[in-house]
């Protein structure tokens, strides 16, 4: 009896799944009008992109030299991790002059040259804007620490609370910095604590001081005046913290009070004032355009917050506008090598569900803070499939340098480790915290040091697999991740791929279908995320999305490296055999009624003639 009941439950669940009952299978619509709406963005980590002067550190002239490469892979815009003057305690995210260039990266003249060259190539430039903190070597901090008139409250200062030490109070509360340990540091000079949500060399600016707010808006205007097209805004959630410095509640996720996971950050992250500041920066962008003309100046924001919070960064309930593009980190946060096709669908749809009407989705696959896609997803075989998700879902794509090649995390020893997030820990556990493995030099070729530098050293070691995973090798190979990436980018550029309806469907256990439909036909992306051959009926994906048209046989537009098919091969949608980890993008034209009637009549006539 029990087993019959079990069988009934399992069968019903399977039927529900098959009919799409457990998943929401619906067509969504995307209409894109602005320049960035379906653009591919590319993140450059300047230290590791291209070294032009042989010192082992990437620089602006190196980037300028390689702009044609960006053009060749089809991106429309690139964002640069910080290039400003910095003591490099957090590799540029600790800024000592928001308006100057870090000397090892070049000069302002080099910057201007890069901008001119990028514009000539039709590439837009996005800079990293780091508003939450400066370096402790910034002039503002030095003045604030000295209590220089006008600068006393540029940072968040606190006396602390009396404890056992007669010479120095205890920290004001239990807050922990994002890298580990107390978020408060004692200044012997000022005899007060200052707040640092990141490294102690990154003191938090005080956004409750109107002067700071205005200074930072001026920083935005300064770079807009230099011709940049927008900003990626760093560490947004931390801008404000509660004014009464209450303790944060304990999370029970870890017993280690030094760990950022130890607390629930309800008093230090994503406060309403923080969201409002993003709206104010949006006004700066929009005003600049109104006064100076040109294309939309873009705001892209970094918040690894809950989706319900991320939604607020787009707009408020009165449709006051904020970030054009709150980054979608869901593919990074929630997918891994254990994920099934259903997980892919859930993760994709949960993001789409929070994007407000009239806004554009975006897809971020990696960055300089996270493990590389190939390493995260269990191997090189997932590289093309993840690129197909990123590049065939509608909206904006954001690609971290090297992901188009399938670069992997490098293995770095404790001695080779430079990242402060890891250096603050110990040899026993640094691998859990280090971000260096995804920051190693870019692989341009198979000459020594991967063609990254003409010098004899690099600031971080080059990853061991550079001789096979590099631009030169992948450009000459008959099949490569780079070529798949380029094909996908070309497809995004075609006018058909612009405005249309789309939806996702799970076929069987292991295949995700992404369907995009326009008046002329349908695009179907099929991703077999299993290490086994799968036979599926892709027509089912179309009917389950309630698309009533019928489609002719399909043509392969893009095939993963793992596929035995070639571009232009044809196949029937009702029976597609997918190899392990095969990914395909297919195009089928809608069957024209007239042509179909003619075809049926001709078939009947021929049958009669020969019967
Ligand atoms: C986010 C950046 O991506 C990361 O690299 C940096 O350490 C923190 N923000 C602090 O600025």
Coordinates of C-alpha atoms and ligand atoms in Angstrom, one line a residue:
X1 CA 0.0 0.0 0.0
X2 CA 2.8 2.4 1.1
X3 CA 4.8 1.6 -2.0
X4 CA 1.7 2.2 -4.3
X5 CA 1.2 5.5 -2.6
X6 CA 4.9 6.4 -3.1
X7 CA 4.7 5.4 -6.7
X8 CA 1.6 7.6 -7.2
X9 CA 3.4 10.5 -5.6
X10 CA 6.5 10.1 -7.6
X11 CA 4.5 9.6 -10.9
X12 CA 2.4 12.7 -10.2
X13 CA 5.4 14.7 -9.4
X14 CA 7.1 13.6 -12.6
X15 CA 4.0 14.4 -14.6
X16 CA 3.8 17.8 -13.0
X17 CA 7.5 18.4 -13.8
X18 CA 7.0 17.2 -17.4
X19 CA 4.1 19.4 -18.0
X20 CA 5.9 22.3 -16.4
X21 CA 3.6 22.4 -13.4
X22 CA 6.4 22.9 -10.9
X23 CA 8.2 25.4 -12.9
X24 CA 6.7 28.6 -14.2
X25 CA 6.9 28.2 -17.9
X26 CA 5.9 31.5 -19.4
X27 CA 7.1 33.8 -22.1
X28 CA 8.5 37.1 -21.0
X29 CA 9.0 40.1 -23.2
X30 CA 12.1 42.3 -23.5
X31 CA 12.2 45.5 -25.4
X32 CA 15.6 47.2 -25.5
X33 CA 16.1 50.7 -26.7
X34 CA 19.2 52.1 -25.2
X35 CA 22.8 51.5 -26.3
X36 CA 23.6 49.2 -23.4
X37 CA 20.5 47.1 -23.3
X38 CA 22.0 44.1 -25.1
X39 CA 25.6 45.1 -24.9
X40 CA 28.4 42.8 -23.8
X41 CA 30.5 44.3 -21.1
X42 CA 34.0 43.2 -20.3
X43 CA 35.8 43.6 -17.0
X44 CA 39.5 44.4 -17.1
X45 CA 41.5 43.9 -14.0
X46 CA 44.3 46.4 -15.0
X47 CA 47.1 44.9 -13.0
X48 CA 46.7 41.6 -14.8
X49 CA 45.6 42.5 -18.4
X50 CA 48.6 43.7 -20.3
X51 CA 52.0 45.1 -19.2
X52 CA 53.4 47.5 -21.7
X53 CA 56.6 48.5 -19.9
X54 CA 58.1 45.2 -18.6
X55 CA 57.6 45.9 -14.9
X56 CA 55.4 42.9 -14.4
X57 CA 52.3 44.9 -13.7
X58 CA 49.5 45.6 -16.2
X59 CA 49.0 49.2 -17.2
X60 CA 46.9 51.7 -19.2
X61 CA 49.1 51.6 -22.3
X62 CA 48.8 47.8 -22.3
X63 CA 45.0 48.2 -22.2
X64 CA 45.1 50.7 -25.1
X65 CA 47.3 48.3 -27.1
X66 CA 44.7 45.6 -26.7
X67 CA 41.5 47.5 -27.4
X68 CA 41.3 45.9 -30.9
X69 CA 41.1 42.6 -29.2
X70 CA 38.0 43.7 -27.2
X71 CA 36.5 44.9 -30.5
X72 CA 37.3 41.6 -32.1
X73 CA 35.4 39.6 -29.4
X74 CA 32.4 41.8 -29.8
X75 CA 32.1 43.6 -26.5
X76 CA 30.6 47.1 -26.6
X77 CA 32.0 48.4 -23.3
X78 CA 34.7 47.6 -20.8
X79 CA 34.9 48.4 -17.1
X80 CA 38.2 48.9 -15.4
X81 CA 38.8 47.9 -11.8
X82 CA 40.4 50.9 -10.0
X83 CA 43.2 52.7 -11.8
X84 CA 43.5 55.6 -9.3
X85 CA 46.4 56.5 -7.0
X86 CA 46.6 53.9 -4.3
X87 CA 49.0 52.3 -1.7
X88 CA 47.6 49.0 -3.1
X89 CA 46.7 47.6 0.3
X90 CA 43.6 46.2 -1.5
X91 CA 45.0 46.4 -5.0
X92 CA 43.4 49.7 -5.9
X93 CA 40.2 49.6 -3.8
X94 CA 42.1 51.7 -1.3
X95 CA 42.3 55.1 -3.1
X96 CA 44.6 57.9 -1.9
X97 CA 43.5 60.3 -4.7
X98 CA 40.1 59.8 -6.4
X99 CA 41.2 62.1 -9.3
X100 CA 44.6 60.8 -10.2
X101 CA 46.1 57.7 -11.8
X102 CA 48.3 55.2 -10.0
X103 CA 51.8 55.8 -11.4
X104 CA 52.5 52.1 -12.0
X105 CA 49.4 52.1 -14.3
X106 CA 50.5 55.2 -16.2
X107 CA 49.6 58.9 -16.4
X108 CA 46.5 61.0 -17.0
X109 CA 47.9 61.5 -20.6
X110 CA 47.9 57.7 -21.0
X111 CA 44.3 57.6 -19.7
X112 CA 43.2 60.3 -22.1
X113 CA 44.9 58.4 -25.0
X114 CA 43.1 55.2 -24.0
X115 CA 39.7 57.1 -23.9
X116 CA 40.3 58.6 -27.4
X117 CA 41.3 55.3 -28.9
X118 CA 38.4 53.5 -27.3
X119 CA 35.9 56.0 -28.7
X120 CA 37.5 55.8 -32.1
X121 CA 36.8 52.0 -31.9
X122 CA 33.2 52.6 -30.7
X123 CA 34.0 51.1 -27.2
X124 CA 32.4 52.7 -24.1
X125 CA 34.4 53.1 -20.9
X126 CA 33.1 52.3 -17.4
X127 CA 35.2 53.2 -14.4
X128 CA 35.1 51.7 -11.0
X129 CA 33.7 54.2 -8.4
X130 CA 34.7 53.3 -4.9
X131 CA 32.6 55.5 -2.7
X132 CA 32.4 53.6 0.6
X133 CA 36.0 54.2 1.7
X134 CA 39.3 55.8 0.8
X135 CA 42.8 54.9 1.7
X136 CA 44.1 55.9 5.1
X137 CA 46.7 57.7 3.1
X138 CA 44.2 59.9 1.4
X139 CA 44.6 63.6 2.3
X140 CA 41.0 63.7 3.7
X141 CA 41.8 61.0 6.2
X142 CA 45.1 62.5 7.3
X143 CA 43.3 65.8 7.9
X144 CA 40.4 64.1 9.6
X145 CA 42.7 62.2 11.9
X146 CA 44.4 65.6 12.8
X147 CA 41.0 67.2 13.4
X148 CA 41.8 69.8 10.7
X149 CA 38.9 72.2 10.6
X150 CA 36.2 71.2 8.1
X151 CA 37.5 67.5 7.9
X152 CA 36.7 66.3 11.4
X153 CA 33.7 64.3 10.3
X154 CA 34.8 63.1 6.9
X155 CA 35.1 59.6 8.4
X156 CA 33.1 57.6 11.0
X157 CA 34.8 58.3 14.4
X158 CA 33.9 57.0 17.8
X159 CA 35.4 57.2 21.3
X160 CA 34.8 53.5 22.0
X161 CA 33.5 52.3 25.3
X162 CA 35.5 52.2 28.6
X163 CA 37.0 48.8 29.3
X164 CA 39.9 47.4 31.3
X165 CA 42.6 49.3 29.5
X166 CA 43.1 52.8 31.0
X167 CA 45.0 54.1 27.9
X168 CA 42.5 53.0 25.2
X169 CA 38.8 52.3 25.3
X170 CA 37.3 49.1 23.8
X171 CA 35.7 49.2 20.3
X172 CA 32.3 50.8 20.2
X173 CA 30.4 47.6 19.2
X174 CA 30.7 44.0 17.8
X175 CA 30.8 45.0 14.1
X176 CA 33.2 43.0 12.0
X177 CA 35.0 44.0 8.8
X178 CA 34.3 42.1 5.6
X179 CA 37.8 40.7 5.5
X180 CA 37.8 39.4 9.1
X181 CA 38.2 40.9 12.5
X182 CA 36.8 44.1 14.2
X183 CA 35.6 46.8 11.9
X184 CA 37.1 49.4 14.3
X185 CA 40.7 50.6 14.5
X186 CA 42.2 52.8 17.2
X187 CA 43.9 56.0 16.0
X188 CA 46.6 56.9 18.6
X189 CA 46.7 60.3 17.0
X190 CA 43.1 61.2 17.3
X191 CA 42.5 59.0 20.3
X192 CA 39.3 57.6 18.8
X193 CA 38.3 54.6 16.7
X194 CA 37.5 54.8 13.0
X195 CA 35.2 52.5 11.1
X196 CA 36.5 50.3 8.3
X197 CA 34.1 47.8 6.8
X198 CA 37.0 46.4 4.8
X199 CA 40.8 46.5 5.5
X200 CA 42.0 48.9 8.2
X201 CA 43.7 50.8 5.4
X202 CA 40.3 51.5 3.9
X203 CA 38.5 53.8 6.4
X204 CA 34.8 54.3 5.8
X205 CA 33.7 57.8 4.5
X206 CA 30.9 59.4 6.5
X207 CA 27.9 59.8 4.3
X208 CA 26.0 61.5 7.0
X209 CA 28.2 64.5 6.3
X210 CA 26.8 66.5 3.4
X211 CA 30.3 67.6 2.4
X212 CA 31.4 64.0 1.8
X213 CA 28.3 63.4 -0.3
X214 CA 29.1 66.4 -2.5
X215 CA 32.8 65.7 -2.8
X216 CA 32.0 62.2 -4.1
X217 CA 29.4 63.5 -6.6
X218 CA 32.1 65.9 -7.8
X219 CA 34.4 62.9 -8.3
X220 CA 31.7 61.4 -10.6
X221 CA 31.5 64.6 -12.6
X222 CA 35.2 64.9 -12.9
X223 CA 35.5 61.5 -14.7
X224 CA 32.3 62.1 -16.7
X225 CA 34.1 65.3 -17.9
X226 CA 37.0 63.1 -19.0
X227 CA 34.7 61.2 -21.3
X228 CA 33.8 58.1 -19.4
X229 CA 30.4 56.5 -20.1
X230 CA 29.5 55.3 -16.6
X231 CA 30.5 53.7 -13.4
X232 CA 30.6 50.3 -11.7
X233 CA 29.9 51.3 -8.1
X234 CA 31.8 49.3 -5.5
X235 CA 30.6 47.9 -2.2
X236 CA 27.3 49.8 -2.3
X237 CA 25.6 48.1 0.7
X238 CA 28.1 49.5 3.2
X239 CA 27.6 53.2 2.6
X240 CA 25.6 53.9 5.7
X241 CA 25.3 52.3 9.1
X242 CA 22.9 53.0 11.9
X243 CA 23.6 56.3 13.6
X244 CA 23.4 54.8 17.2
X245 CA 26.0 52.1 16.5
X246 CA 23.9 49.3 17.9
X247 CA 25.4 45.8 18.1
X248 CA 24.4 43.5 15.3
X249 CA 22.6 40.2 16.1
X250 CA 24.6 36.9 16.0
X251 CA 23.8 34.7 13.0
X252 CA 24.7 31.3 14.4
X253 CA 26.3 30.4 11.0
X254 CA 29.7 30.2 12.6
X255 CA 31.2 30.3 16.1
X256 CA 34.1 32.5 15.0
X257 CA 33.4 36.2 16.1
X258 CA 36.1 37.4 13.7
X259 CA 34.2 36.1 10.6
X260 CA 31.9 38.4 8.7
X261 CA 29.3 35.6 8.7
X262 CA 29.2 35.7 12.5
X263 CA 26.7 38.6 12.4
X264 CA 23.5 39.4 10.6
X265 CA 24.3 42.8 9.0
X266 CA 21.0 44.6 9.5
X267 CA 22.6 47.7 11.0
X268 CA 25.5 48.1 8.6
X269 CA 24.2 47.1 5.1
X270 CA 21.6 48.1 2.7
X271 CA 20.0 50.8 4.9
X272 CA 17.3 53.0 3.2
X273 CA 19.8 55.9 3.2
X274 CA 22.2 53.7 1.1
X275 CA 19.5 53.0 -1.5
X276 CA 18.7 56.7 -1.7
X277 CA 22.3 57.6 -2.3
X278 CA 22.2 55.4 -5.4
X279 CA 19.2 57.3 -6.6
X280 CA 21.1 60.6 -6.0
X281 CA 24.0 59.3 -8.1
X282 CA 21.6 58.4 -10.9
X283 CA 20.5 62.1 -10.8
X284 CA 24.1 63.0 -11.3
X285 CA 24.3 60.8 -14.4
X286 CA 21.0 62.0 -15.9
X287 CA 21.8 65.7 -15.2
X288 CA 25.2 65.3 -16.9
X289 CA 23.5 63.9 -20.0
X290 CA 20.9 66.7 -20.0
X291 CA 23.6 69.4 -19.8
X292 CA 26.2 67.8 -22.0
X293 CA 24.2 65.6 -24.4
X294 CA 25.5 62.3 -25.7
X295 CA 24.4 58.8 -24.7
X296 CA 23.1 57.6 -21.4
X297 CA 25.8 57.6 -18.7
X298 CA 25.4 54.3 -16.9
X299 CA 25.3 53.2 -13.3
X300 CA 26.2 49.5 -12.5
X301 CA 26.1 48.6 -8.9
X302 CA 27.7 45.9 -6.8
X303 CA 25.5 44.5 -4.0
X304 CA 25.6 40.8 -3.1
X305 CA 22.4 41.3 -1.2
X306 CA 19.1 39.3 -1.1
X307 CA 17.2 39.6 -4.3
X308 CA 14.4 41.6 -2.7
X309 CA 16.9 44.2 -1.6
X310 CA 18.7 44.2 -5.0
X311 CA 15.3 45.1 -6.6
X312 CA 15.2 48.4 -4.7
X313 CA 18.4 49.5 -6.3
X314 CA 16.6 49.6 -9.7
X315 CA 13.9 51.9 -8.5
X316 CA 11.6 52.7 -5.6
X317 CA 7.9 52.2 -5.3
X318 CA 7.3 55.6 -6.9
X319 CA 9.5 54.6 -9.8
X320 CA 12.3 56.9 -8.8
X321 CA 15.2 55.6 -10.7
X322 CA 18.5 54.2 -9.3
X323 CA 21.0 51.9 -10.8
X324 CA 20.6 51.0 -14.5
X325 CA 22.2 47.7 -13.7
X326 CA 22.3 46.2 -10.1
X327 CA 24.6 43.3 -10.9
X328 CA 22.9 39.9 -11.1
X329 CA 25.3 37.6 -9.1
X330 CA 22.9 34.7 -9.0
X331 CA 24.8 32.6 -11.5
X332 CA 27.9 32.9 -9.3
X333 CA 26.2 32.6 -6.0
X334 CA 23.8 29.7 -6.6
X335 CA 25.1 27.5 -9.4
X336 CA 28.0 25.0 -9.0
X337 CA 29.1 21.6 -10.3
X338 CA 26.3 19.8 -8.5
X339 CA 23.6 22.0 -10.1
X340 CA 20.9 20.3 -12.2
X341 CA 19.0 21.8 -15.1
X342 CA 16.1 22.6 -12.8
X343 CA 18.5 24.6 -10.6
X344 CA 19.6 26.6 -13.6
X345 CA 16.0 27.4 -14.4
X346 CA 15.2 28.4 -10.8
X347 CA 18.2 30.6 -10.5
X348 CA 17.6 32.3 -13.9
X349 CA 13.9 32.8 -13.2
X350 CA 14.3 34.1 -9.7
X351 CA 16.4 36.9 -11.0
X352 CA 14.0 37.7 -13.9
X353 CA 11.1 37.8 -11.3
X354 CA 12.7 40.8 -9.5
X355 CA 13.6 42.9 -12.5
X356 CA 11.0 45.6 -12.6
X357 CA 9.0 46.2 -15.8
X358 CA 10.8 48.5 -18.2
X359 CA 14.2 47.4 -16.8
X360 CA 16.8 45.2 -18.4
X361 CA 18.2 41.9 -16.9
X362 CA 22.0 41.4 -16.7
X363 CA 24.1 38.3 -16.4
X364 CA 27.4 38.3 -14.5
X365 CA 29.5 35.1 -14.7
X366 CA 32.6 36.1 -12.8
X367 CA 34.8 38.8 -11.5
X368 CA 38.1 39.4 -9.7
X369 CA 36.6 38.5 -6.3
X370 CA 35.4 35.0 -7.2
X371 CA 36.6 31.7 -8.5
X372 CA 36.8 31.4 -12.3
X373 CA 33.8 29.8 -14.1
X374 CA 35.7 26.6 -15.2
X375 CA 37.0 26.0 -11.6
X376 CA 33.7 26.8 -10.0
X377 CA 31.5 24.7 -12.3
X378 CA 33.7 21.6 -12.1
X379 CA 35.8 21.9 -15.2
X380 CA 36.5 23.2 -18.7
X381 CA 33.5 21.3 -20.1
X382 CA 31.1 23.8 -18.6
X383 CA 32.8 26.9 -20.0
X384 CA 30.8 27.1 -23.3
X385 CA 27.5 26.1 -21.6
X386 CA 27.8 28.9 -19.0
X387 CA 28.7 31.4 -21.8
X388 CA 25.6 30.2 -23.6
X389 CA 23.5 31.0 -20.6
X390 CA 25.2 34.4 -20.2
X391 CA 25.0 35.4 -23.8
X392 CA 21.7 33.9 -25.0
X393 CA 19.6 35.2 -22.2
X394 CA 18.2 38.6 -23.1
X395 CA 19.8 41.7 -21.6
X396 CA 23.3 42.7 -20.7
X397 CA 26.3 40.3 -20.3
X398 CA 29.3 41.0 -18.1
X399 CA 32.4 38.9 -18.7
X400 CA 35.5 38.9 -16.6
X401 CA 38.8 39.0 -18.5
X402 CA 39.9 35.5 -19.4
X403 CA 36.5 33.8 -19.1
X404 CA 36.2 33.9 -22.8
X405 CA 39.2 31.7 -23.0
X406 CA 38.1 29.3 -20.2
X407 CA 41.0 30.4 -17.9
X408 CA 41.0 28.5 -14.6
X409 CA 42.0 29.4 -11.1
X410 CA 45.8 29.3 -10.6
X411 CA 47.3 27.4 -7.6
X412 CA 49.2 29.8 -5.5
X413 CA 51.2 29.0 -2.5
X414 CA 51.0 31.0 0.8
X415 CA 54.3 32.7 0.0
X416 CA 52.9 33.8 -3.4
X417 CA 49.6 35.1 -1.9
X418 CA 49.1 38.9 -2.0
X419 CA 45.3 39.4 -1.4
X420 CA 44.7 41.1 1.9
X421 CA 41.6 39.0 2.4
X422 CA 43.9 35.9 2.6
X423 CA 47.0 37.5 4.1
X424 CA 44.9 38.4 7.2
X425 CA 44.3 34.7 7.8
X426 CA 46.9 31.9 8.1
X427 CA 48.8 29.4 6.0
X428 CA 46.3 26.8 7.2
X429 CA 43.2 28.5 5.8
X430 CA 44.3 31.1 3.2
X431 CA 42.9 29.1 0.3
X432 CA 39.4 29.6 1.6
X433 CA 39.7 33.4 1.5
X434 CA 42.2 34.2 -1.3
X435 CA 41.0 36.0 -4.4
X436 CA 44.4 35.8 -6.1
X437 CA 43.7 32.6 -8.2
X438 CA 41.4 34.5 -10.5
X439 CA 43.6 37.5 -10.7
X440 CA 46.7 36.0 -12.3
X441 CA 48.0 37.6 -15.6
X442 CA 45.9 37.3 -18.7
X443 CA 47.1 34.7 -21.3
X444 CA 47.8 36.4 -24.6
X445 CA 50.0 33.7 -26.1
X446 CA 52.3 30.8 -25.3
X447 CA 55.6 32.7 -25.2
X448 CA 57.2 33.0 -21.8
X449 CA 55.0 34.7 -19.2
X450 CA 52.0 34.2 -21.5
X451 CA 52.8 37.3 -23.6
X452 CA 51.5 39.4 -20.6
X453 CA 54.8 41.2 -20.3
X454 CA 58.2 41.6 -22.0
X455 CA 59.8 41.7 -18.7
X456 CA 61.1 38.8 -16.5
X457 CA 58.6 38.8 -13.7
X458 CA 54.9 39.2 -13.0
X459 CA 53.2 40.6 -9.9
X460 CA 51.3 37.3 -9.5
X461 CA 52.5 34.1 -11.1
X462 CA 51.1 33.1 -14.5
X463 CA 48.7 30.1 -14.3
X464 CA 50.3 26.8 -15.3
X465 CA 48.0 26.0 -18.2
X466 CA 48.8 29.2 -20.2
X467 CA 50.4 27.3 -23.1
X468 CA 47.1 25.8 -24.2
X469 CA 44.6 28.3 -22.8
X470 CA 45.5 31.5 -24.5
X471 CA 44.3 34.0 -27.2
X472 CA 46.8 33.0 -29.8
X473 CA 46.2 29.2 -29.5
X474 CA 42.4 29.7 -29.4
X475 CA 42.4 32.0 -32.4
X476 CA 44.2 29.4 -34.5
X477 CA 42.4 26.2 -33.2
X478 CA 39.6 25.0 -35.4
X479 CA 37.3 24.9 -32.2
X480 CA 37.9 26.8 -29.0
X481 CA 36.1 28.5 -26.2
X482 CA 37.2 31.9 -27.6
X483 CA 35.5 31.1 -31.0
X484 CA 32.3 29.9 -29.3
X485 CA 32.3 33.2 -27.3
X486 CA 32.8 35.2 -30.5
X487 CA 30.0 33.4 -32.3
X488 CA 27.7 34.0 -29.4
X489 CA 28.6 37.7 -29.4
X490 CA 28.0 38.0 -33.1
X491 CA 24.6 36.5 -32.6
X492 CA 23.7 39.0 -29.9
X493 CA 24.5 41.7 -32.4
X494 CA 22.1 40.5 -35.1
X495 CA 19.0 42.6 -35.2
X496 CA 16.7 39.5 -34.8
X497 CA 18.2 38.9 -31.4
X498 CA 17.2 42.3 -30.1
X499 CA 13.5 42.5 -29.0
X500 CA 11.7 39.3 -28.5
X501 CA 9.9 37.0 -26.2
X502 CA 11.7 34.4 -24.3
X503 CA 11.4 31.6 -21.7
X504 CA 13.3 28.7 -20.1
X505 CA 12.2 25.1 -20.0
X506 CA 13.8 22.0 -18.4
X507 CA 13.8 18.9 -20.6
X508 CA 14.2 15.7 -18.7
X509 CA 16.6 16.0 -15.8
X510 CA 19.7 17.4 -17.5
X511 CA 18.8 19.7 -20.3
X512 CA 18.0 23.4 -20.1
X513 CA 16.3 25.0 -23.1
X514 CA 16.4 28.8 -23.5
X515 CA 13.8 29.8 -26.1
X516 CA 13.6 33.1 -27.8
X517 CA 10.9 33.8 -30.3
X518 CA 10.4 36.6 -32.8
X519 CA 8.0 37.0 -35.8
X520 CA 10.3 35.1 -38.1
X521 CA 11.3 32.2 -36.1
X522 CA 12.6 30.8 -32.9
X523 CA 16.1 30.5 -31.3
X524 CA 16.6 27.5 -29.1
X525 CA 19.6 27.1 -26.8
X526 CA 20.0 23.5 -25.6
X527 CA 22.4 22.8 -22.8
X528 CA 23.1 19.2 -21.7
X529 CA 24.7 19.7 -18.3
X530 CA 25.3 16.0 -17.7
X531 CA 28.2 13.7 -18.4
X532 CA 25.8 11.4 -20.4
X533 CA 24.1 11.4 -23.8
X534 CA 20.6 12.9 -23.7
X535 CA 17.9 12.5 -26.3
X536 CA 15.2 15.2 -26.0
X537 CA 12.3 16.6 -27.9
X538 CA 13.0 20.3 -28.2
X539 CA 9.6 21.0 -29.8
X540 CA 8.2 20.3 -26.4
X541 CA 10.1 23.3 -25.0
X542 CA 8.3 25.4 -27.6
X543 CA 4.8 24.0 -26.9
X544 CA 5.3 24.2 -23.2
X545 CA 5.8 27.9 -23.5
X546 CA 2.5 28.1 -25.4
X547 CA 4.1 29.1 -28.7
X548 CA 1.5 27.9 -31.2
X549 CA 3.5 28.3 -34.5
X550 CA 5.2 25.4 -36.0
X551 CA 8.9 25.5 -37.0
X552 CA 10.9 24.1 -39.9
X553 CA 14.0 22.1 -39.3
X554 CA 16.7 23.8 -37.3
X555 CA 20.1 25.1 -38.2
X556 CA 23.1 25.1 -35.8
X557 CA 24.2 28.7 -35.2
X558 CA 26.7 28.0 -32.4
X559 CA 28.0 24.6 -31.1
X560 CA 30.1 24.1 -27.9
X561 CA 33.6 22.7 -28.3
X562 CA 32.3 19.4 -26.9
X563 CA 29.8 19.1 -29.8
X564 CA 30.4 17.0 -32.9
X565 CA 28.2 19.3 -34.9
X566 CA 29.3 22.2 -37.0
X567 CA 27.8 25.6 -37.7
X568 CA 25.1 25.3 -40.4
X569 CA 24.3 21.6 -39.7
X570 CA 20.6 20.9 -39.7
X571 CA 18.5 18.8 -37.3
X572 CA 14.9 18.2 -36.4
X573 CA 13.8 19.6 -33.2
X574 CA 11.5 16.7 -32.2
X575 CA 14.5 14.4 -31.7
X576 CA 17.8 15.9 -30.7
X577 CA 20.6 13.7 -29.4
X578 CA 23.0 15.7 -27.2
X579 CA 26.5 14.5 -26.4
X580 CA 27.7 14.9 -22.8
X581 CA 28.0 18.6 -21.9
X582 CA 27.0 19.6 -25.4
X583 CA 25.6 23.1 -25.9
X584 CA 23.8 24.3 -29.1
X585 CA 22.2 27.4 -30.2
X586 CA 19.6 26.6 -33.0
X587 CA 17.5 28.7 -35.3
X588 CA 14.3 27.6 -36.9
X589 CA 12.2 29.7 -39.2
X590 CA 8.4 29.7 -38.7
X591 CA 6.7 27.6 -41.2
X592 CA 4.8 29.8 -43.7
X593 CA 1.2 28.6 -44.0
X594 CA 1.2 29.1 -47.8
X595 CA 4.4 27.1 -48.2
X596 CA 3.1 24.4 -46.0
X597 CA -0.2 24.0 -48.0
X598 CA 1.8 23.9 -51.3
X599 CA 4.0 21.2 -49.7
X600 CA 1.1 19.1 -48.6
X601 CA -0.6 19.4 -52.1
X602 CA 2.6 18.5 -53.9
X603 CA 3.0 15.4 -51.6
X604 CA -0.5 14.2 -52.3
X605 CA -0.1 14.7 -56.0
X606 CA 3.1 12.8 -56.1
X607 CA 1.6 10.0 -54.1
X608 CA -1.4 9.8 -56.5
X609 CA 0.8 9.8 -59.6
X610 CA 2.9 6.9 -58.3
X611 CA 0.2 4.9 -56.7
Ligands
LIG1 C1 34.5 44.9 -3.8 C2 35.7 44.8 -4.7 O1 35.3 44.1 -5.9 C3 36.7 44.1 -3.9 O2 37.8 43.6 -4.7 C4 37.2 45.0 -2.8 O3 38.1 44.3 -2.0 C5 36.0 45.5 -2.0 N1 34.9 45.8 -2.7 C6 36.4 46.7 -1.2 O4 36.5 47.8 -2.0

